[in-house]
Amino acid sequence: MAQGAPSGFNGAWLSGSSDCADVYSSAGKGVSFKKPVDIFAPAFIISGSRLRTPQASCRIKSARPTGDRQLLVLDCANAVAGSEVRVLVAAQPDGSLRRYFNEQDTTGTEYKKCSR
């Protein structure tokens, strides 16, 4: 059964210098990717046990702490295939998330949370 991400991870996230309004649109109670979808946007949306990117839809199978980070195990599918993906993320004091390539990565990639 899917566990879902920690509640503070719910929302729309974006990395880089792009503006949230260029990538996301409000859709009723939630947020979705703006049409046409920019498949190269460094962005994702977490809602409960779901994580969506511009190219894939994932079910969060588990989330567990590993040191100061969270290991998310995802079951992802896109138009071509499905696979299990492991993602290391950590909440930052400024409210952003940082995604890490692996356990040895000390820099990571910062994602800011987009408001609705």
PDB file of C-alpha atoms in Angstrom:
ATOM      1  CA  MET A   1       0.000   0.000   0.000  1.00  0.00           C
ATOM      2  CA  ALA A   2       1.318   3.446  -0.879  1.00  0.00           C
ATOM      3  CA  GLN A   3       2.539   5.449   2.065  1.00  0.00           C
ATOM      4  CA  GLY A   4       2.822   8.856   0.437  1.00  0.00           C
ATOM      5  CA  ALA A   5       5.374  11.585   0.891  1.00  0.00           C
ATOM      6  CA  PRO A   6       5.749  13.582   4.102  1.00  0.00           C
ATOM      7  CA  SER A   7       2.942  16.161   4.210  1.00  0.00           C
ATOM      8  CA  GLY A   8       5.352  19.101   3.859  1.00  0.00           C
ATOM      9  CA  PHE A   9       6.341  17.750   0.447  1.00  0.00           C
ATOM     10  CA  ASN A  10       2.848  18.149  -1.041  1.00  0.00           C
ATOM     11  CA  GLY A  11       2.643  20.815  -3.727  1.00  0.00           C
ATOM     12  CA  ALA A  12       4.164  21.972  -6.996  1.00  0.00           C
ATOM     13  CA  TRP A  13       7.960  22.229  -7.143  1.00  0.00           C
ATOM     14  CA  LEU A  14      10.256  23.897  -9.666  1.00  0.00           C
ATOM     15  CA  SER A  15      14.029  24.107 -10.071  1.00  0.00           C
ATOM     16  CA  GLY A  16      16.046  26.753 -11.859  1.00  0.00           C
ATOM     17  CA  SER A  17      15.167  30.251 -12.922  1.00  0.00           C
ATOM     18  CA  SER A  18      11.809  29.497 -14.569  1.00  0.00           C
ATOM     19  CA  ASP A  19       8.751  31.204 -13.160  1.00  0.00           C
ATOM     20  CA  CYS A  20       6.057  29.012 -11.601  1.00  0.00           C
ATOM     21  CA  ALA A  21       3.381  30.721 -13.726  1.00  0.00           C
ATOM     22  CA  ASP A  22       5.209  29.566 -16.879  1.00  0.00           C
ATOM     23  CA  VAL A  23       5.004  25.896 -15.852  1.00  0.00           C
ATOM     24  CA  TYR A  24       1.853  25.493 -13.722  1.00  0.00           C
ATOM     25  CA  SER A  25      -1.787  26.497 -13.883  1.00  0.00           C
ATOM     26  CA  SER A  26      -4.396  26.352 -11.119  1.00  0.00           C
ATOM     27  CA  ALA A  27      -6.970  23.638 -11.647  1.00  0.00           C
ATOM     28  CA  GLY A  28      -9.831  23.929  -9.186  1.00  0.00           C
ATOM     29  CA  LYS A  29      -8.485  22.811  -5.815  1.00  0.00           C
ATOM     30  CA  GLY A  30      -5.111  21.775  -7.195  1.00  0.00           C
ATOM     31  CA  VAL A  31      -2.413  22.602  -9.659  1.00  0.00           C
ATOM     32  CA  SER A  32      -1.481  21.028 -12.983  1.00  0.00           C
ATOM     33  CA  PHE A  33       1.119  21.430 -15.680  1.00  0.00           C
ATOM     34  CA  LYS A  34       0.300  24.243 -18.110  1.00  0.00           C
ATOM     35  CA  LYS A  35      -0.700  23.124 -21.610  1.00  0.00           C
ATOM     36  CA  PRO A  36       1.208  22.511 -23.772  1.00  0.00           C
ATOM     37  CA  VAL A  37       3.383  20.749 -21.213  1.00  0.00           C
ATOM     38  CA  ASP A  38       7.089  21.626 -21.300  1.00  0.00           C
ATOM     39  CA  ILE A  39       8.484  18.083 -21.064  1.00  0.00           C
ATOM     40  CA  PHE A  40      11.917  19.469 -20.182  1.00  0.00           C
ATOM     41  CA  ALA A  41      10.761  21.580 -17.232  1.00  0.00           C
ATOM     42  CA  PRO A  42      12.630  20.641 -14.018  1.00  0.00           C
ATOM     43  CA  ALA A  43       9.342  20.340 -12.156  1.00  0.00           C
ATOM     44  CA  PHE A  44       7.151  17.898 -10.250  1.00  0.00           C
ATOM     45  CA  ILE A  45       3.880  17.833  -8.320  1.00  0.00           C
ATOM     46  CA  ILE A  46       3.391  15.783  -5.146  1.00  0.00           C
ATOM     47  CA  SER A  47      -0.129  15.079  -3.949  1.00  0.00           C
ATOM     48  CA  GLY A  48      -0.526  12.419  -1.252  1.00  0.00           C
ATOM     49  CA  SER A  49       0.810   9.160  -2.672  1.00  0.00           C
ATOM     50  CA  ARG A  50       1.229  10.548  -6.222  1.00  0.00           C
ATOM     51  CA  LEU A  51       4.200  12.317  -7.810  1.00  0.00           C
ATOM     52  CA  ARG A  52       3.884  13.685 -11.343  1.00  0.00           C
ATOM     53  CA  THR A  53       6.560  15.080 -13.630  1.00  0.00           C
ATOM     54  CA  PRO A  54       6.007  16.533 -17.107  1.00  0.00           C
ATOM     55  CA  GLN A  55       6.744  13.075 -18.568  1.00  0.00           C
ATOM     56  CA  ALA A  56       5.765  10.515 -15.926  1.00  0.00           C
ATOM     57  CA  SER A  57       3.194   9.645 -13.328  1.00  0.00           C
ATOM     58  CA  CYS A  58       4.411   7.876 -10.185  1.00  0.00           C
ATOM     59  CA  ARG A  59       2.930   6.188  -7.149  1.00  0.00           C
ATOM     60  CA  ILE A  60       4.950   6.735  -3.977  1.00  0.00           C
ATOM     61  CA  LYS A  61       5.448   3.195  -2.682  1.00  0.00           C
ATOM     62  CA  SER A  62       7.338   4.262   0.439  1.00  0.00           C
ATOM     63  CA  ALA A  63       9.035   7.183   2.124  1.00  0.00           C
ATOM     64  CA  ARG A  64      11.528   6.635   4.897  1.00  0.00           C
ATOM     65  CA  PRO A  65      14.179   8.698   6.620  1.00  0.00           C
ATOM     66  CA  THR A  66      17.811   8.011   5.806  1.00  0.00           C
ATOM     67  CA  GLY A  67      19.960  10.367   7.854  1.00  0.00           C
ATOM     68  CA  ASP A  68      18.822  13.957   7.232  1.00  0.00           C
ATOM     69  CA  ARG A  69      17.126  12.958   3.969  1.00  0.00           C
ATOM     70  CA  GLN A  70      14.016  11.065   2.882  1.00  0.00           C
ATOM     71  CA  LEU A  71      14.240   8.116   0.507  1.00  0.00           C
ATOM     72  CA  LEU A  72      11.182   7.990  -1.734  1.00  0.00           C
ATOM     73  CA  VAL A  73      10.630   4.742  -3.622  1.00  0.00           C
ATOM     74  CA  LEU A  74       8.455   5.437  -6.650  1.00  0.00           C
ATOM     75  CA  ASP A  75       6.635   3.208  -9.117  1.00  0.00           C
ATOM     76  CA  CYS A  76       6.687   5.360 -12.272  1.00  0.00           C
ATOM     77  CA  ALA A  77       5.199   5.016 -15.742  1.00  0.00           C
ATOM     78  CA  ASN A  78       5.465   7.128 -18.881  1.00  0.00           C
ATOM     79  CA  ALA A  79       4.226   6.624 -22.441  1.00  0.00           C
ATOM     80  CA  VAL A  80       6.889   3.975 -23.091  1.00  0.00           C
ATOM     81  CA  ALA A  81       7.652   2.015 -19.913  1.00  0.00           C
ATOM     82  CA  GLY A  82       7.312   1.635 -16.179  1.00  0.00           C
ATOM     83  CA  SER A  83      10.060   1.346 -13.586  1.00  0.00           C
ATOM     84  CA  GLU A  84      10.924   1.694  -9.928  1.00  0.00           C
ATOM     85  CA  VAL A  85      12.779   4.910  -9.115  1.00  0.00           C
ATOM     86  CA  ARG A  86      14.540   5.872  -5.870  1.00  0.00           C
ATOM     87  CA  VAL A  87      14.762   9.561  -4.989  1.00  0.00           C
ATOM     88  CA  LEU A  88      16.676  11.184  -2.123  1.00  0.00           C
ATOM     89  CA  VAL A  89      15.245  14.521  -0.971  1.00  0.00           C
ATOM     90  CA  ALA A  90      15.573  16.776   2.050  1.00  0.00           C
ATOM     91  CA  ALA A  91      13.457  19.666   3.274  1.00  0.00           C
ATOM     92  CA  GLN A  92      15.511  22.848   3.702  1.00  0.00           C
ATOM     93  CA  PRO A  93      15.102  25.516   6.410  1.00  0.00           C
ATOM     94  CA  ASP A  94      13.938  28.069   3.804  1.00  0.00           C
ATOM     95  CA  GLY A  95      11.026  25.830   2.719  1.00  0.00           C
ATOM     96  CA  SER A  96      12.686  24.508  -0.429  1.00  0.00           C
ATOM     97  CA  LEU A  97      13.466  20.867  -1.226  1.00  0.00           C
ATOM     98  CA  ARG A  98      16.823  19.557  -2.304  1.00  0.00           C
ATOM     99  CA  ARG A  99      17.060  16.436  -4.479  1.00  0.00           C
ATOM    100  CA  TYR A 100      20.262  14.403  -4.319  1.00  0.00           C
ATOM    101  CA  PHE A 101      21.735  12.178  -7.043  1.00  0.00           C
ATOM    102  CA  ASN A 102      22.911   9.603  -4.473  1.00  0.00           C
ATOM    103  CA  GLU A 103      24.073   9.256  -0.855  1.00  0.00           C
ATOM    104  CA  GLN A 104      27.485  10.799  -1.667  1.00  0.00           C
ATOM    105  CA  ASP A 105      25.989  13.921  -3.314  1.00  0.00           C
ATOM    106  CA  THR A 106      26.432  16.836  -0.891  1.00  0.00           C
ATOM    107  CA  THR A 107      25.196  19.615  -3.211  1.00  0.00           C
ATOM    108  CA  GLY A 108      21.922  18.382  -4.676  1.00  0.00           C
ATOM    109  CA  THR A 109      19.475  20.364  -6.793  1.00  0.00           C
ATOM    110  CA  GLU A 110      17.213  22.935  -5.177  1.00  0.00           C
ATOM    111  CA  TYR A 111      13.464  23.047  -5.896  1.00  0.00           C
ATOM    112  CA  LYS A 112      11.285  25.934  -4.769  1.00  0.00           C
ATOM    113  CA  LYS A 113       7.640  25.442  -3.855  1.00  0.00           C
ATOM    114  CA  CYS A 114       5.173  27.233  -6.094  1.00  0.00           C
ATOM    115  CA  SER A 115       2.178  28.845  -4.454  1.00  0.00           C
ATOM    116  CA  ARG A 116      -1.219  28.534  -6.118  1.00  0.00           C
TER     117      ARG A 116
END
